Amino acid sequence: MTTARLTVRVPVTLAVIAVVVAVGEFVVPAGDIRRLYVVAAELLAGLIGAWVCFDTGRGRIGSGRRWRLHLGTGLIGFSLLRVWWLVSPDASGASDVGFLVLPAFILLGLLTAANALPRRVPMAGRRDVIVLVIDSFLIAGSVLALLWTLVPRHVYTHAGEDPLVVAVAVAYPVADLILATMAVLVLTMRPAPASVRRPLRLVAFALLAFMVTDALRLATLPSGLTPVTAAGYLLGPALIALAALCPPTPPGERVDARAEADWLHLLLPYVPVVATGVVIALRHGTDGRLTTLEAYLGWFGLGLVVARQMFTIVDNMILLSRVSEGQQRLHHQAYHDPLTGLANRALFRERLVAALEAHRDRHRPIALIFADLDDFKLINDSFGHAMGDRLLRTIGDRLLGCVPSGDLVARLGGDEFAVLLEHRAADAERIGHRMLHALREPFTLDGHTIGVGASIGVVVPEPGDTDLSADILLRRADAAMYAGKRRGKGTIVRYAGGADGGPHADLPHLLARALSGDPAASGFEVYYQPIVRFADGATVAVEALARWTDPVAGLVDPDVFVTVAERTGLVAAIDDFVLDRACADAAGLANVYGRPIDVHVNVSAVRLGQQGLEDAVLSALERHAVRPSRLVVEITETRRIPDMPRAVEVASRLRSYGVRLALDDFGSGYNALAQLHSLPVDIVKLDATLTDVDLTPERAGAICRSVLAICNELGLAVVAEGIETPARAHAMADLGCPLGQGYLFGQPVPPQRLAVPLTGPPGSPASATSSRAGMST
């Protein structure tokens, strides 16, 4: 039933009841006939209401079904009592107890509906029901005490009447008042959608109708009710039927939650109590005497208030416990890694700062171990990120088993772990070796055996190092770890350099300082490696590769400083430096080879989706007057492209200027068929892991033939990386690969050391690849 239909049915129902009452009052003769007419009308109203409740309840589920069945059962009891009155007109007294059947089932219906509604203050369902009942009795009792005090005594006098009849007659309006109060409390203090509040309002009005008629019946004892005064017994079942006809809650309907109900929930039960107490005190202030009923009501109300406060205290204790648990959970989430459960960077830094203060003030020894997993990206590429996450959790568990209890193990991010030793600082290197040995043991996940290596840096501050900060200590541990990587990875290195650097220099800091000014003045150079045509050995292009010799750290392996640059956000500065220097060397390279030659420059694929790359390329070409067709931008995708549509847009614009694009290290990392399909490239460079056809001719040969066939269909040039032997060069040429790059044709060297190339036809399609780090290809 929609709101519009309800708006129509309510006045129609009221009109029908008015007609029935008018007929009984003005048409039906007084006496037994009128009494039978009234009872029959009440019977009919009760039966119709019960039928509507049962009929609508069959089509509902959950609480909406249960409260309708409860009310329908109560109306059946209401109707059966009318049948008894018709059969036994003189029945009275004990038989009137049947009137309480309807209030009992209305109570069940209200509790069912209330229990299904959301609570403003979370509590257990049973305790919530008890609190609702207590509040209803408390308010209703206060109202009764107030009426008893204000209404003249002769109204309550029923001389000569059977006490049982009077008691039952009193019970009717009292029960109605308690139930009406409960309905108002549910409406007032429970957030509920309009479709739920509508039937509750109708039930509340039905209870008010019953209460008015029951009060009139009590006041007119023993004469009985007239059709007018008995109208509540017709209106009540009719309003209950209209409540049952209300439609269910539609999906997505918003809950009507009023802010004022928060304080109403606290104050409403006590307002009538206070008001009643004030009135009674003023009324009896002169003689100081209370009637027995007033005294009983007072003690009853006091007991309810005490019970209500006990429940409130229990609820507050539960809420405080939940708040405390929530705070502890939030604190744990704020200071722990969600993947491994280890401490995160924030907690590690906090503990490190406190440990340094103890080291400085009380000379307490501490040590820091920094571990970086070697080539963990390959595990993610090979087995997927889900497997990588599971492996990280297992690694965290192993590291915890290597560290004494009381010391802190943290995951700083990605594949970086750190250990703070405050109790066993002297055993730092031994614990580091234990960690290294534990990580070397293979991991078995889903039937896969996975090997993991790590490079570990250890820092043990001397007692005289009082000026250390957390950042300095972390940088020293990082520098020691990178020193281990320069030695070949899988090693543990203890920091031995001074504040100015040495072999364990602070590499991230030195790299940032070198790239903040003129990189060339800080030891950065560009080397070139030739790309050769297999058919005649002619060099058709060169690849520009970054090299760095730092004044403090010395020669830094490209794989190391590129990894540092990627982790610290400095890789774009290296890309731009190599791009500018390669364009500047283009004229000199043409002189070396006797003709203009293509130059390949590596660019991180992440930059394709960012601002700056397009401007950097165009500026370098214009500044050094290089034709765009002579530049090949190699997309080195060491990390996943975050915004592929944006990357495709930038790549397409670069190609529109004449710049060609190459997909570097195809077959490793993220560069695979998906990128070949998505990115508009001109050249594909096969990773060295795919070109070992001289070692595994069947397997590697099949893969290379497939890739060459795909590239041929797409019109893409192919370069084979990692050509180090004549046998591999001949094998790739026999498969139909036109170009190659590797130590067989020349190592990366400065431009002045480039060898005079073999003569070959100019203008051959160029394509090249190698890692930006310049490892042999």
Short mmCIF file of C-alpha atoms in Angstrom, two decimals, residues 423-769:
data_model
loop_
_atom_site.label_atom_id
_atom_site.label_comp_id
_atom_site.label_asym_id
_atom_site.label_seq_id
_atom_site.Cartn_x
_atom_site.Cartn_y
_atom_site.Cartn_z
CA HIS A 423 69.29 -6.14 23.61
CA ARG A 424 71.78 -8.07 21.46
CA ALA A 425 73.56 -5.29 19.56
CA ALA A 426 76.92 -7.03 19.88
CA ASP A 427 75.52 -10.00 17.94
CA ALA A 428 74.32 -7.89 15.02
CA GLU A 429 76.51 -9.52 12.37
CA ARG A 430 75.74 -13.02 13.66
CA ILE A 431 72.01 -12.28 13.56
CA GLY A 432 72.44 -10.82 10.05
CA HIS A 433 74.12 -14.03 8.88
CA ARG A 434 71.31 -16.02 10.48
CA MET A 435 68.79 -13.96 8.51
CA LEU A 436 70.77 -14.43 5.30
CA HIS A 437 70.94 -18.19 5.84
CA ALA A 438 67.20 -18.38 6.63
CA LEU A 439 66.29 -16.52 3.46
CA ARG A 440 68.50 -18.76 1.33
CA GLU A 441 66.44 -21.79 2.32
CA PRO A 442 63.93 -22.38 -0.53
CA PHE A 443 60.31 -21.44 0.01
CA THR A 444 57.57 -23.84 -1.10
CA LEU A 445 54.23 -22.27 -2.04
CA ASP A 446 51.49 -24.07 -3.99
CA GLY A 447 53.95 -26.69 -5.15
CA HIS A 448 56.46 -24.09 -6.39
CA THR A 449 59.95 -23.97 -4.92
CA ILE A 450 61.10 -20.37 -4.82
CA GLY A 451 64.57 -19.13 -3.94
CA VAL A 452 65.05 -15.71 -2.40
CA GLY A 453 68.27 -13.80 -1.89
CA ALA A 454 68.94 -10.65 0.07
CA SER A 455 71.61 -8.03 0.54
CA ILE A 456 72.05 -6.95 4.14
CA GLY A 457 73.64 -3.86 5.62
CA VAL A 458 74.57 -3.64 9.30
CA VAL A 459 75.25 -0.49 11.31
CA VAL A 460 76.54 -0.57 14.89
CA PRO A 461 77.05 2.97 16.24
CA GLU A 462 80.13 3.49 18.35
CA PRO A 463 79.70 4.79 21.91
CA GLY A 464 81.12 8.14 20.83
CA ASP A 465 78.60 8.61 18.00
CA THR A 466 76.35 11.05 19.86
CA ASP A 467 75.27 13.15 16.89
CA LEU A 468 73.48 10.33 15.08
CA SER A 469 69.90 10.77 13.95
CA ALA A 470 67.44 8.16 12.75
CA ASP A 471 67.84 9.38 9.16
CA ILE A 472 71.64 9.16 9.30
CA LEU A 473 71.55 5.66 10.75
CA LEU A 474 69.06 4.47 8.12
CA ARG A 475 71.15 6.01 5.33
CA ARG A 476 74.27 4.27 6.62
CA ALA A 477 72.45 0.94 6.75
CA ASP A 478 71.16 1.59 3.24
CA ALA A 479 74.66 2.45 2.04
CA ALA A 480 76.09 -0.73 3.55
CA MET A 481 73.34 -2.77 1.89
CA TYR A 482 74.12 -1.23 -1.52
CA ALA A 483 77.78 -1.93 -0.97
CA GLY A 484 76.76 -5.57 -0.66
CA LYS A 485 74.84 -5.36 -3.90
CA ARG A 486 77.92 -3.93 -5.62
CA ARG A 487 79.86 -6.97 -4.43
CA GLY A 488 77.44 -9.29 -6.15
CA LYS A 489 74.31 -9.44 -3.94
CA GLY A 490 73.47 -12.08 -1.37
CA THR A 491 76.02 -10.67 1.07
CA ILE A 492 76.13 -8.96 4.45
CA VAL A 493 78.20 -5.80 4.86
CA ARG A 494 78.87 -3.85 8.03
CA TYR A 495 79.06 -0.10 7.65
CA ALA A 496 82.68 0.97 8.01
CA GLY A 497 82.76 4.40 6.37
CA GLY A 498 82.95 7.70 8.17
CA ALA A 499 80.56 10.54 7.93
CA ASP A 500 82.00 11.54 4.55
CA GLY A 501 81.43 8.25 2.85
CA GLY A 502 84.09 5.84 1.66
CA PRO A 503 83.26 2.49 0.13
CA HIS A 504 79.97 2.41 2.06
CA ALA A 505 78.97 5.94 1.17
CA ASP A 506 75.41 7.13 1.56
CA LEU A 507 74.43 6.28 -2.02
CA PRO A 508 70.93 7.79 -2.12
CA HIS A 509 72.28 11.05 -0.71
CA LEU A 510 75.24 11.10 -3.11
CA LEU A 511 72.99 10.32 -6.07
CA ALA A 512 70.57 13.09 -5.17
CA ARG A 513 73.46 15.54 -4.80
CA ALA A 514 74.95 14.47 -8.14
CA LEU A 515 71.66 14.92 -10.01
CA SER A 516 70.72 18.19 -8.31
CA GLY A 517 73.35 20.11 -10.29
CA ASP A 518 75.31 19.17 -13.39
CA PRO A 519 75.39 15.34 -13.51
CA ALA A 520 78.46 15.38 -15.78
CA ALA A 521 80.42 17.37 -13.19
CA SER A 522 79.48 14.74 -10.57
CA GLY A 523 80.84 11.80 -12.54
CA PHE A 524 77.94 10.89 -14.85
CA GLU A 525 78.85 9.85 -18.41
CA VAL A 526 77.08 8.33 -21.39
CA TYR A 527 78.49 5.19 -23.02
CA TYR A 528 77.35 3.72 -26.32
CA GLN A 529 76.90 0.13 -27.45
CA PRO A 530 76.45 -0.74 -31.14
CA ILE A 531 73.42 -2.44 -32.68
CA VAL A 532 74.48 -4.53 -35.66
CA ARG A 533 72.81 -6.03 -38.71
CA PHE A 534 73.48 -9.77 -38.83
CA ALA A 535 73.62 -9.89 -42.62
CA ASP A 536 76.79 -7.82 -43.05
CA GLY A 537 77.87 -6.81 -39.56
CA ALA A 538 77.16 -3.14 -40.19
CA THR A 539 76.36 -0.91 -37.20
CA VAL A 540 72.93 0.60 -37.78
CA ALA A 541 72.38 2.24 -34.39
CA VAL A 542 73.86 2.75 -30.95
CA GLU A 543 72.27 2.62 -27.52
CA ALA A 544 73.09 5.34 -24.99
CA LEU A 545 73.78 4.01 -21.47
CA ALA A 546 74.45 5.91 -18.22
CA ARG A 547 77.65 5.38 -16.20
CA TRP A 548 78.56 6.97 -12.88
CA THR A 549 81.86 7.34 -11.07
CA ASP A 550 81.24 9.25 -7.86
CA PRO A 551 84.13 11.19 -6.30
CA VAL A 552 83.31 9.60 -2.93
CA ALA A 553 81.85 6.17 -3.68
CA GLY A 554 83.94 5.52 -6.77
CA LEU A 555 82.60 3.51 -9.70
CA VAL A 556 79.01 2.55 -9.02
CA ASP A 557 77.50 -0.36 -10.87
CA PRO A 558 74.67 0.81 -13.18
CA ASP A 559 72.31 -1.82 -11.80
CA VAL A 560 72.86 -0.39 -8.31
CA PHE A 561 72.46 3.32 -8.99
CA VAL A 562 69.49 2.81 -11.30
CA THR A 563 67.76 0.77 -8.58
CA VAL A 564 68.50 3.55 -6.09
CA ALA A 565 67.21 6.16 -8.54
CA GLU A 566 63.97 4.27 -9.07
CA ARG A 567 63.42 3.90 -5.34
CA THR A 568 64.14 7.57 -4.62
CA GLY A 569 62.28 9.08 -7.59
CA LEU A 570 65.44 10.28 -9.37
CA VAL A 571 65.28 8.06 -12.44
CA ALA A 572 63.70 10.82 -14.56
CA ALA A 573 66.75 13.01 -13.99
CA ILE A 574 69.03 10.22 -15.28
CA ASP A 575 66.74 9.68 -18.29
CA ASP A 576 66.80 13.37 -19.18
CA PHE A 577 70.58 13.59 -18.78
CA VAL A 578 71.17 10.61 -21.10
CA LEU A 579 68.61 11.95 -23.58
CA ASP A 580 70.25 15.38 -23.74
CA ARG A 581 73.81 13.99 -23.97
CA ALA A 582 72.83 11.47 -26.69
CA CYS A 583 71.29 14.21 -28.82
CA ALA A 584 74.38 16.36 -28.23
CA ASP A 585 76.62 13.45 -29.36
CA ALA A 586 74.53 12.69 -32.46
CA ALA A 587 76.73 14.80 -34.76
CA GLY A 588 79.93 13.23 -33.39
CA LEU A 589 78.48 9.75 -33.81
CA ALA A 590 77.70 10.57 -37.44
CA ASN A 591 81.33 11.53 -37.95
CA VAL A 592 82.54 8.29 -36.35
CA TYR A 593 80.35 6.12 -38.58
CA GLY A 594 80.53 8.29 -41.66
CA ARG A 595 76.78 8.83 -41.81
CA PRO A 596 73.90 9.87 -39.54
CA ILE A 597 73.11 7.01 -37.18
CA ASP A 598 70.14 6.24 -34.98
CA VAL A 599 70.50 6.74 -31.24
CA HIS A 600 68.52 4.71 -28.71
CA VAL A 601 67.74 6.21 -25.30
CA ASN A 602 66.14 4.34 -22.41
CA VAL A 603 63.14 5.89 -20.69
CA SER A 604 61.16 4.46 -17.79
CA ALA A 605 57.71 3.37 -18.93
CA VAL A 606 56.20 5.00 -15.84
CA ARG A 607 57.05 8.38 -17.36
CA LEU A 608 54.83 7.70 -20.36
CA GLY A 609 51.82 8.41 -18.18
CA GLN A 610 53.34 11.50 -16.53
CA GLN A 611 53.97 15.08 -17.47
CA GLY A 612 57.41 16.10 -18.74
CA LEU A 613 58.62 13.32 -21.04
CA GLU A 614 57.21 14.78 -24.24
CA ASP A 615 58.62 18.23 -23.49
CA ALA A 616 62.03 16.77 -22.56
CA VAL A 617 62.26 14.82 -25.86
CA LEU A 618 61.21 17.75 -28.06
CA SER A 619 63.49 20.19 -26.22
CA ALA A 620 66.54 17.93 -26.60
CA LEU A 621 65.86 17.39 -30.32
CA GLU A 622 65.40 21.12 -30.94
CA ARG A 623 68.36 22.18 -28.79
CA HIS A 624 70.81 19.94 -30.66
CA ALA A 625 69.17 20.09 -34.10
CA VAL A 626 68.59 16.34 -34.33
CA ARG A 627 66.03 14.94 -36.72
CA PRO A 628 63.27 13.16 -34.75
CA SER A 629 63.54 10.10 -36.98
CA ARG A 630 67.08 9.52 -35.65
CA LEU A 631 65.87 9.11 -32.05
CA VAL A 632 64.51 5.82 -30.73
CA VAL A 633 62.96 5.92 -27.26
CA GLU A 634 63.29 2.56 -25.58
CA ILE A 635 60.54 1.83 -23.10
CA THR A 636 62.20 0.12 -20.16
CA GLU A 637 59.30 -1.13 -18.06
CA THR A 638 60.84 -2.04 -14.72
CA ARG A 639 57.52 -1.12 -13.08
CA ARG A 640 53.93 -1.51 -14.19
CA ILE A 641 52.50 1.39 -16.20
CA PRO A 642 49.92 2.96 -13.85
CA ASP A 643 47.91 4.77 -16.52
CA MET A 644 47.98 2.82 -19.79
CA PRO A 645 45.53 5.08 -21.72
CA ARG A 646 47.66 8.12 -20.87
CA ALA A 647 50.85 6.23 -21.81
CA VAL A 648 49.37 5.26 -25.20
CA GLU A 649 48.39 8.89 -25.80
CA VAL A 650 51.93 10.19 -25.08
CA ALA A 651 53.54 7.41 -27.13
CA SER A 652 51.27 8.18 -30.09
CA ARG A 653 52.15 11.88 -29.96
CA LEU A 654 55.88 11.11 -29.88
CA ARG A 655 55.50 8.92 -32.96
CA SER A 656 53.56 11.68 -34.71
CA TYR A 657 56.67 13.90 -34.38
CA GLY A 658 58.77 11.19 -36.06
CA VAL A 659 60.32 9.68 -32.92
CA ARG A 660 60.30 5.90 -32.97
CA LEU A 661 59.56 3.69 -29.94
CA ALA A 662 61.12 0.39 -28.96
CA LEU A 663 59.82 -2.13 -26.45
CA ASP A 664 62.86 -3.04 -24.37
CA ASP A 665 63.59 -6.39 -22.71
CA PHE A 666 60.63 -8.09 -24.38
CA GLY A 667 59.85 -11.34 -22.59
CA SER A 668 60.94 -10.20 -19.13
CA GLY A 669 59.26 -8.08 -16.49
CA TYR A 670 56.10 -6.38 -17.65
CA ASN A 671 57.08 -6.14 -21.32
CA ALA A 672 55.05 -8.92 -22.89
CA LEU A 673 52.28 -9.45 -25.42
CA ALA A 674 49.84 -7.20 -23.54
CA GLN A 675 52.19 -4.22 -23.89
CA LEU A 676 52.94 -5.18 -27.49
CA HIS A 677 49.22 -5.03 -28.16
CA SER A 678 48.57 -1.79 -26.25
CA LEU A 679 51.57 0.44 -26.99
CA PRO A 680 52.24 1.82 -30.50
CA VAL A 681 55.87 0.69 -30.92
CA ASP A 682 58.14 0.30 -33.96
CA ILE A 683 60.83 -2.01 -32.61
CA VAL A 684 60.89 -5.01 -30.29
CA LYS A 685 64.06 -5.97 -28.44
CA LEU A 686 64.17 -9.60 -27.34
CA ASP A 687 65.49 -10.05 -23.81
CA ALA A 688 68.70 -12.04 -23.46
CA THR A 689 66.77 -14.78 -21.63
CA LEU A 690 64.97 -15.58 -24.90
CA THR A 691 67.94 -15.49 -27.30
CA ASP A 692 70.00 -18.40 -25.93
CA VAL A 693 69.03 -20.49 -28.94
CA ASP A 694 72.54 -21.92 -29.17
CA LEU A 695 72.08 -23.52 -25.73
CA THR A 696 68.43 -24.62 -25.93
CA PRO A 697 67.68 -24.63 -29.66
CA GLU A 698 64.32 -26.37 -29.51
CA ARG A 699 62.63 -24.44 -26.71
CA ALA A 700 64.25 -21.02 -27.20
CA GLY A 701 64.08 -21.42 -30.97
CA ALA A 702 60.34 -22.09 -30.88
CA ILE A 703 59.72 -18.99 -28.73
CA CYS A 704 61.90 -16.77 -30.91
CA ARG A 705 60.25 -18.01 -34.12
CA SER A 706 56.82 -17.24 -32.65
CA VAL A 707 57.79 -13.72 -31.55
CA LEU A 708 59.50 -13.03 -34.90
CA ALA A 709 56.38 -14.18 -36.75
CA ILE A 710 54.17 -11.89 -34.67
CA CYS A 711 56.48 -8.90 -35.16
CA ASN A 712 56.71 -9.59 -38.88
CA GLU A 713 52.90 -9.58 -39.12
CA LEU A 714 52.80 -6.27 -37.24
CA GLY A 715 55.60 -4.74 -39.33
CA LEU A 716 57.96 -4.35 -36.36
CA ALA A 717 61.75 -4.56 -36.47
CA VAL A 718 63.37 -7.00 -34.02
CA VAL A 719 66.68 -6.75 -32.15
CA ALA A 720 68.13 -9.74 -30.31
CA GLU A 721 69.89 -8.85 -27.06
CA GLY A 722 72.61 -10.82 -25.31
CA ILE A 723 74.54 -11.82 -28.46
CA GLU A 724 77.88 -12.84 -26.98
CA THR A 725 79.02 -15.69 -29.26
CA PRO A 726 79.17 -16.22 -33.04
CA ALA A 727 77.08 -19.36 -32.62
CA ARG A 728 74.24 -17.37 -31.04
CA ALA A 729 74.50 -14.70 -33.72
CA HIS A 730 74.26 -17.32 -36.52
CA ALA A 731 71.39 -19.10 -34.77
CA MET A 732 69.35 -15.89 -34.44
CA ALA A 733 70.11 -14.92 -38.04
CA ASP A 734 68.97 -18.35 -39.23
CA LEU A 735 65.67 -17.82 -37.38
CA GLY A 736 65.13 -14.62 -39.37
CA CYS A 737 66.11 -12.02 -36.76
CA PRO A 738 67.73 -9.09 -38.63
CA LEU A 739 69.53 -7.21 -35.82
CA GLY A 740 71.58 -7.99 -32.75
CA GLN A 741 73.29 -6.36 -29.80
CA GLY A 742 75.78 -7.74 -27.30
CA TYR A 743 79.38 -8.12 -26.26
CA LEU A 744 80.16 -9.95 -29.50
CA PHE A 745 79.78 -6.62 -31.34
CA GLY A 746 81.17 -4.36 -28.65
CA GLN A 747 80.85 -3.37 -25.02
CA PRO A 748 79.44 0.00 -23.94
CA VAL A 749 82.22 2.59 -24.28
CA PRO A 750 82.57 6.39 -24.35
CA PRO A 751 81.95 7.95 -27.78
CA GLN A 752 85.66 8.65 -28.36
CA ARG A 753 86.44 4.93 -28.00
CA LEU A 754 83.88 3.66 -30.49
CA ALA A 755 85.50 1.38 -33.06
CA VAL A 756 85.30 2.10 -36.78
CA PRO A 757 82.33 0.03 -37.96
CA LEU A 758 82.16 -2.37 -40.79
CA THR A 759 80.83 -0.90 -44.01
CA GLY A 760 77.12 -1.49 -44.47
CA PRO A 761 74.24 0.05 -46.36
CA PRO A 762 73.03 3.15 -44.57
CA GLY A 763 69.51 3.76 -43.47
CA SER A 764 68.81 0.25 -42.26
CA PRO A 765 65.96 -0.02 -39.80
CA ALA A 766 67.32 0.48 -36.32
CA SER A 767 66.22 -1.07 -33.15
CA ALA A 768 67.98 -1.52 -29.89
CA THR A 769 67.53 -2.46 -26.35
#
